[in-house]
GROMACS .gro file of C-alpha atoms in nm:
model
  301
    1MET     CA    1   1.530   1.016  -1.293
    2LEU     CA    2   1.327   0.769  -1.084
    3ASN     CA    3   1.315   1.011  -0.788
    4LYS     CA    4   1.190   1.289  -1.012
    5LEU     CA    5   0.923   1.060  -1.160
    6ASN     CA    6   0.801   0.966  -0.813
    7LEU     CA    7   0.793   1.331  -0.703
    8ASN     CA    8   0.584   1.426  -1.007
    9HIS     CA    9   0.362   1.122  -0.946
   10SER     CA   10   0.299   1.225  -0.583
   11ILE     CA   11   0.220   1.585  -0.679
   12ILE     CA   12  -0.027   1.468  -0.945
   13PHE     CA   13  -0.182   1.216  -0.706
   14LEU     CA   14  -0.233   1.477  -0.433
   15ILE     CA   15  -0.396   1.718  -0.680
   16PHE     CA   16  -0.611   1.429  -0.810
   17CYS     CA   17  -0.724   1.353  -0.453
   18LEU     CA   18  -0.806   1.718  -0.378
   19VAL     CA   19  -1.017   1.741  -0.692
   20LEU     CA   20  -1.206   1.419  -0.614
   21VAL     CA   21  -1.290   1.510  -0.254
   22SER     CA   22  -1.421   1.847  -0.369
   23LEU     CA   23  -1.697   1.670  -0.563
   24ASP     CA   24  -2.013   1.557  -0.383
   25TYR     CA   25  -2.046   1.252  -0.607
   26PHE     CA   26  -1.726   1.096  -0.476
   27ARG     CA   27  -1.781   1.203  -0.114
   28LEU     CA   28  -2.129   1.052  -0.098
   29ASN     CA   29  -2.080   0.725  -0.290
   30THR     CA   30  -1.865   0.417  -0.237
   31LEU     CA   31  -1.864   0.321  -0.607
   32LEU     CA   32  -1.838  -0.051  -0.528
   33TYR     CA   33  -1.808  -0.180  -0.884
   34THR     CA   34  -1.556   0.090  -0.971
   35CYS     CA   35  -1.344  -0.015  -0.673
   36LEU     CA   36  -1.358  -0.380  -0.776
   37PHE     CA   37  -1.265  -0.296  -1.136
   38LEU     CA   38  -0.970  -0.077  -1.031
   39VAL     CA   39  -0.835  -0.339  -0.791
   40ILE     CA   40  -0.849  -0.626  -1.043
   41THR     CA   41  -0.684  -0.416  -1.315
   42ILE     CA   42  -0.447  -0.145  -1.193
   43GLY     CA   43  -0.422  -0.281  -0.838
   44ILE     CA   44  -0.307  -0.635  -0.903
   45SER     CA   45  -0.102  -0.547  -1.211
   46HIS     CA   46   0.190  -0.429  -0.997
   47GLY     CA   47   0.248  -0.790  -0.892
   48SER     CA   48   0.202  -0.934  -1.239
   49LEU     CA   49   0.575  -0.956  -1.307
   50ASP     CA   50   0.621  -1.192  -1.014
   51ASN     CA   51   0.660  -1.474  -1.265
   52LEU     CA   52   0.973  -1.304  -1.401
   53LYS     CA   53   1.104  -1.260  -1.049
   54GLY     CA   54   1.015  -1.623  -0.981
   55LYS     CA   55   1.219  -1.728  -1.283
   56LYS     CA   56   1.511  -1.527  -1.151
   57LEU     CA   57   1.477  -1.693  -0.810
   58LEU     CA   58   1.467  -2.044  -0.955
   59GLN     CA   59   1.779  -1.971  -1.159
   60LEU     CA   60   1.962  -1.891  -0.836
   61TYR     CA   61   1.884  -2.247  -0.727
   62ASN     CA   62   1.963  -2.391  -1.073
   63ILE     CA   63   1.598  -2.487  -1.128
   64ASN     CA   64   1.458  -2.443  -1.480
   65ASN     CA   65   1.103  -2.571  -1.431
   66MET     CA   66   0.866  -2.277  -1.366
   67ALA     CA   67   0.600  -2.521  -1.242
   68TYR     CA   68   0.773  -2.517  -0.902
   69PHE     CA   69   0.726  -2.140  -0.877
   70TYR     CA   70   0.359  -2.145  -0.980
   71LEU     CA   71   0.281  -2.434  -0.743
   72GLY     CA   72   0.450  -2.255  -0.455
   73TYR     CA   73   0.272  -1.928  -0.534
   74VAL     CA   74  -0.070  -2.094  -0.555
   75PHE     CA   75  -0.002  -2.298  -0.241
   76LEU     CA   76   0.072  -1.985  -0.036
   77SER     CA   77  -0.240  -1.812  -0.170
   78LEU     CA   78  -0.460  -2.111  -0.088
   79PHE     CA   79  -0.298  -2.136   0.255
   80VAL     CA   80  -0.407  -1.778   0.329
   81ILE     CA   81  -0.767  -1.845   0.220
   82ILE     CA   82  -0.792  -2.171   0.419
   83PHE     CA   83  -0.634  -2.004   0.725
   84TRP     CA   84  -0.891  -1.723   0.694
   85LEU     CA   85  -1.180  -1.972   0.687
   86PHE     CA   86  -1.072  -2.119   1.022
   87PHE     CA   87  -0.905  -1.822   1.195
   88PRO     CA   88  -1.039  -1.505   1.028
   89SER     CA   89  -0.946  -1.253   1.297
   90LEU     CA   90  -0.593  -1.386   1.342
   91LEU     CA   91  -0.532  -1.399   0.968
   92LEU     CA   92  -0.663  -1.047   0.913
   93ILE     CA   93  -0.459  -0.899   1.200
   94LEU     CA   94  -0.145  -1.061   1.057
   95PHE     CA   95  -0.242  -0.928   0.713
   96LEU     CA   96  -0.283  -0.574   0.846
   97ILE     CA   97   0.059  -0.592   1.011
   98ILE     CA   98   0.228  -0.732   0.699
   99ALA     CA   99   0.042  -0.491   0.470
  100SER     CA  100   0.143  -0.192   0.685
  101TYR     CA  101   0.510  -0.286   0.656
  102HIS     CA  102   0.473  -0.363   0.286
  103PHE     CA  103   0.304  -0.030   0.207
  104GLY     CA  104   0.554   0.166   0.415
  105LYS     CA  105   0.858  -0.004   0.264
  106GLU     CA  106   0.758  -0.022  -0.103
  107ASP     CA  107   0.630   0.338  -0.110
  108SER     CA  108   0.964   0.458   0.030
  109GLU     CA  109   1.236   0.226  -0.098
  110PHE     CA  110   1.311   0.431  -0.410
  111LEU     CA  111   1.487   0.674  -0.173
  112CYS     CA  112   1.756   0.411  -0.100
  113ILE     CA  113   1.694   0.431   0.274
  114SER     CA  114   1.931   0.257   0.515
  115LYS     CA  115   1.839  -0.096   0.618
  116GLY     CA  116   1.802  -0.235   0.968
  117LEU     CA  117   1.548  -0.301   1.242
  118PHE     CA  118   1.499   0.068   1.321
  119PHE     CA  119   1.397   0.150   0.965
  120ASP     CA  120   1.183  -0.165   0.942
  121ILE     CA  121   0.986  -0.033   1.241
  122LEU     CA  122   0.960   0.307   1.072
  123PHE     CA  123   0.831   0.143   0.753
  124PHE     CA  124   0.567  -0.045   0.951
  125LEU     CA  125   0.453   0.267   1.136
  126LYS     CA  126   0.455   0.476   0.819
  127GLY     CA  127   0.245   0.220   0.629
  128SER     CA  128   0.002   0.176   0.918
  129ILE     CA  129  -0.156   0.512   0.826
  130VAL     CA  130  -0.343   0.324   0.551
  131ILE     CA  131  -0.524   0.126   0.824
  132SER     CA  132  -0.535   0.377   1.111
  133ALA     CA  133  -0.656   0.679   0.909
  134PRO     CA  134  -0.993   0.524   0.813
  135LEU     CA  135  -1.034   0.400   1.171
  136ILE     CA  136  -1.005   0.754   1.304
  137PHE     CA  137  -1.197   0.940   1.031
  138GLN     CA  138  -1.456   0.680   0.922
  139LYS     CA  139  -1.457   0.438   1.216
  140SER     CA  140  -1.808   0.290   1.197
  141LYS     CA  141  -1.790   0.231   0.820
  142THR     CA  142  -1.441   0.081   0.848
  143LEU     CA  143  -1.553  -0.155   1.124
  144GLU     CA  144  -1.847  -0.259   0.906
  145ILE     CA  145  -1.600  -0.368   0.637
  146PHE     CA  146  -1.389  -0.555   0.893
  147ASP     CA  147  -1.702  -0.725   1.024
  148THR     CA  148  -1.802  -0.847   0.676
  149ILE     CA  149  -1.463  -1.015   0.627
  150GLY     CA  150  -1.471  -1.194   0.961
  151MET     CA  151  -1.270  -0.963   1.185
  152ASN     CA  152  -1.356  -0.944   1.555
  153THR     CA  153  -1.415  -0.568   1.571
  154GLU     CA  154  -1.432  -0.565   1.950
  155LEU     CA  155  -1.057  -0.619   1.979
  156ILE     CA  156  -0.889  -0.334   2.168
  157ILE     CA  157  -0.685  -0.230   1.864
  158PHE     CA  158  -1.012  -0.131   1.694
  159SER     CA  159  -1.228  -0.028   1.988
  160SER     CA  160  -0.974   0.204   2.151
  161ASP     CA  161  -0.980   0.550   1.991
  162LEU     CA  162  -0.669   0.645   2.190
  163LEU     CA  163  -0.470   0.353   2.045
  164VAL     CA  164  -0.574   0.444   1.690
  165ILE     CA  165  -0.478   0.809   1.747
  166ILE     CA  166  -0.138   0.699   1.879
  167PHE     CA  167  -0.082   0.491   1.564
  168VAL     CA  168  -0.178   0.787   1.342
  169LEU     CA  169   0.063   1.017   1.527
  170LEU     CA  170   0.343   0.758   1.518
  171SER     CA  171   0.283   0.708   1.147
  172ILE     CA  172   0.310   1.082   1.082
  173LEU     CA  173   0.621   1.103   1.302
  174SER     CA  174   0.786   0.807   1.127
  175SER     CA  175   0.734   0.969   0.785
  176PHE     CA  176   0.912   1.284   0.901
  177ILE     CA  177   1.194   1.081   1.061
  178ILE     CA  178   1.249   0.901   0.729
  179VAL     CA  179   1.244   1.233   0.543
  180SER     CA  180   1.497   1.388   0.783
  181SER     CA  181   1.725   1.081   0.766
  182VAL     CA  182   1.736   1.087   0.385
  183ARG     CA  183   1.804   1.463   0.364
  184ASN     CA  184   1.698   1.469   0.004
  185LEU     CA  185   1.451   1.702  -0.165
  186TYR     CA  186   1.278   1.401  -0.320
  187ALA     CA  187   1.201   1.265   0.028
  188LEU     CA  188   0.924   1.526   0.039
  189VAL     CA  189   0.734   1.269  -0.168
  190LEU     CA  190   0.654   1.094   0.160
  191VAL     CA  191   0.496   1.412   0.303
  192LEU     CA  192   0.285   1.457  -0.010
  193ASP     CA  193   0.176   1.092   0.010
  194LEU     CA  194   0.084   1.132   0.376
  195MET     CA  195  -0.129   1.438   0.299
  196ALA     CA  196  -0.306   1.254   0.016
  197ILE     CA  197  -0.387   0.951   0.235
  198LEU     CA  198  -0.524   1.170   0.515
  199VAL     CA  199  -0.736   1.373   0.270
  200LEU     CA  200  -0.879   1.061   0.106
  201ASN     CA  201  -0.974   0.897   0.434
  202TYR     CA  202  -1.121   1.213   0.587
  203PHE     CA  203  -1.361   1.281   0.300
  204LEU     CA  204  -1.428   0.948   0.124
  205GLN     CA  205  -1.583   0.613   0.209
  206PRO     CA  206  -1.317   0.369   0.342
  207LEU     CA  207  -1.326   0.123   0.050
  208LEU     CA  208  -1.301   0.402  -0.208
  209ALA     CA  209  -1.021   0.576  -0.016
  210PHE     CA  210  -0.824   0.251   0.009
  211THR     CA  211  -0.880   0.165  -0.357
  212LEU     CA  212  -0.757   0.505  -0.477
  213TYR     CA  213  -0.447   0.480  -0.258
  214PHE     CA  214  -0.375   0.117  -0.349
  215CYS     CA  215  -0.424   0.158  -0.723
  216PHE     CA  216  -0.310   0.511  -0.802
  217LEU     CA  217  -0.031   0.554  -0.547
  218HIS     CA  218   0.105   0.221  -0.425
  219SER     CA  219   0.054   0.012  -0.739
  220ILE     CA  220   0.157   0.278  -0.988
  221ARG     CA  221   0.471   0.364  -0.787
  222HIS     CA  222   0.572  -0.001  -0.776
  223SER     CA  223   0.495  -0.038  -1.147
  224ILE     CA  224   0.713   0.264  -1.226
  225SER     CA  225   1.005   0.099  -1.045
  226LEU     CA  226   0.944  -0.223  -1.240
  227MET     CA  227   0.937  -0.031  -1.568
  228TYR     CA  228   1.260   0.140  -1.472
  229GLU     CA  229   1.420  -0.200  -1.411
  230LEU     CA  230   1.307  -0.321  -1.756
  231ASP     CA  231   1.449  -0.016  -1.933
  232LYS     CA  232   1.551   0.324  -1.798
  233ASN     CA  233   1.392   0.477  -2.107
  234LEU     CA  234   1.023   0.478  -2.009
  235THR     CA  235   0.915   0.526  -2.368
  236LYS     CA  236   1.047   0.176  -2.430
  237SER     CA  237   0.973   0.019  -2.091
  238ILE     CA  238   0.602   0.111  -2.067
  239PRO     CA  239   0.490  -0.107  -2.363
  240ILE     CA  240   0.725  -0.385  -2.246
  241PHE     CA  241   0.571  -0.372  -1.898
  242PHE     CA  242   0.214  -0.387  -2.029
  243LYS     CA  243   0.298  -0.677  -2.258
  244LYS     CA  244   0.466  -0.877  -1.982
  245SER     CA  245   0.213  -0.795  -1.710
  246LEU     CA  246  -0.102  -0.853  -1.915
  247PRO     CA  247  -0.122  -1.239  -1.893
  248LEU     CA  248  -0.110  -1.267  -1.512
  249THR     CA  249  -0.323  -0.955  -1.466
  250LEU     CA  250  -0.595  -1.102  -1.690
  251LEU     CA  251  -0.576  -1.444  -1.524
  252THR     CA  252  -0.595  -1.304  -1.172
  253GLY     CA  253  -0.869  -1.059  -1.270
  254VAL     CA  254  -1.081  -1.338  -1.418
  255LEU     CA  255  -1.038  -1.545  -1.099
  256PHE     CA  256  -1.147  -1.247  -0.888
  257VAL     CA  257  -1.458  -1.199  -1.104
  258ILE     CA  258  -1.549  -1.570  -1.085
  259ILE     CA  259  -1.511  -1.568  -0.706
  260PHE     CA  260  -1.719  -1.249  -0.687
  261ILE     CA  261  -2.000  -1.411  -0.890
  262LEU     CA  262  -1.993  -1.717  -0.664
  263LEU     CA  263  -2.004  -1.502  -0.350
  264MET     CA  264  -2.302  -1.309  -0.487
  265SER     CA  265  -2.513  -1.623  -0.451
  266GLU     CA  266  -2.463  -1.604  -0.072
  267TYR     CA  267  -2.396  -1.237   0.008
  268ASP     CA  268  -2.500  -0.890  -0.106
  269VAL     CA  269  -2.285  -0.681  -0.342
  270SER     CA  270  -2.104  -0.484  -0.071
  271ASN     CA  271  -2.022  -0.793   0.134
  272SER     CA  272  -1.905  -0.985  -0.172
  273ILE     CA  273  -1.679  -0.705  -0.296
  274ASN     CA  274  -1.526  -0.657   0.049
  275LYS     CA  275  -1.438  -1.026   0.064
  276VAL     CA  276  -1.300  -1.037  -0.290
  277VAL     CA  277  -1.090  -0.722  -0.247
  278PHE     CA  278  -0.944  -0.775   0.098
  279ILE     CA  279  -0.922  -1.153   0.125
  280GLY     CA  280  -0.810  -1.169  -0.237
  281LEU     CA  281  -0.537  -0.914  -0.175
  282ALA     CA  282  -0.432  -1.096   0.142
  283ALA     CA  283  -0.400  -1.419  -0.059
  284LEU     CA  284  -0.182  -1.242  -0.318
  285THR     CA  285   0.022  -1.041  -0.068
  286LEU     CA  286   0.182  -1.337   0.114
  287PRO     CA  287   0.345  -1.497  -0.193
  288HIS     CA  288   0.429  -1.153  -0.338
  289ILE     CA  289   0.606  -1.037  -0.022
  290THR     CA  290   0.772  -1.377   0.033
  291LEU     CA  291   0.918  -1.363  -0.318
  292GLU     CA  292   1.042  -1.005  -0.269
  293TYR     CA  293   1.196  -1.099   0.067
  294ILE     CA  294   1.384  -1.404  -0.062
  295LEU     CA  295   1.521  -1.214  -0.363
  296GLU     CA  296   1.629  -0.926  -0.139
  297LYS     CA  297   1.812  -1.161   0.097
  298LYS     CA  298   1.977  -1.340  -0.194
  299ALA     CA  299   2.097  -1.006  -0.331
  300GLU     CA  300   2.266  -0.930   0.002
  301ILE     CA  301   2.472  -1.251  -0.008
   0.00000   0.00000   0.00000
């Protein structure tokens, strides 16, 4: 059931992407405010059940006070922001590495792929297409975004076209290796996803391409898996998911808007939105991934 849902989702997403890139309006505009709105609603909602996962984690340690979870979550987020203020390039490189692995793993894990170092490397390479594709198709505009968030764009990983091309080819290869290892019709989802990501980044502005991928592919796929965990009957699980995810989604969205307004007093709209989206997501990604990792390791014991 879940595999079929994800296959249908990928087909619809690819068609959606092909329709968008056929329209001049989307090819010629970044749609900054639209990107911000999508990220703070659909984008961050896929992590809005982390409080339920946090409760589950605390129960494993016989802790009933949720304050410990919220304090730890906020601490990790603040740590990322403070680290970025002092070491922006280092933080952002680490974020790109972690995000690549996260995207590759979460977009594929519904296939019940074997675990181990080899597949972890494949997940990283597969997910790196989200970063390498805009660098090969929209390099100057992508580097402009990196520059606004404090990245040293003269690093060899960004300045070398050959290195970027190698990453793109390795990412494509890793997707096909995963597909061949699963030997399941539903693994073709990964090929459809790859095509959609390449299409988006070839035709659209980098921020818009990333936003569409992050919100309508990555976030929705993760949300579908969360709904499936709540109740295998999606008719019942969808309203449950929205009800449970709404509080943290609203809270995080409001914080993003407040930070955006504050940044607007110092920077222009584009610069402010780039900082809110990418630094904000970096700050949320560390606690989100840490929580997922600990729960996964606990489940293996």
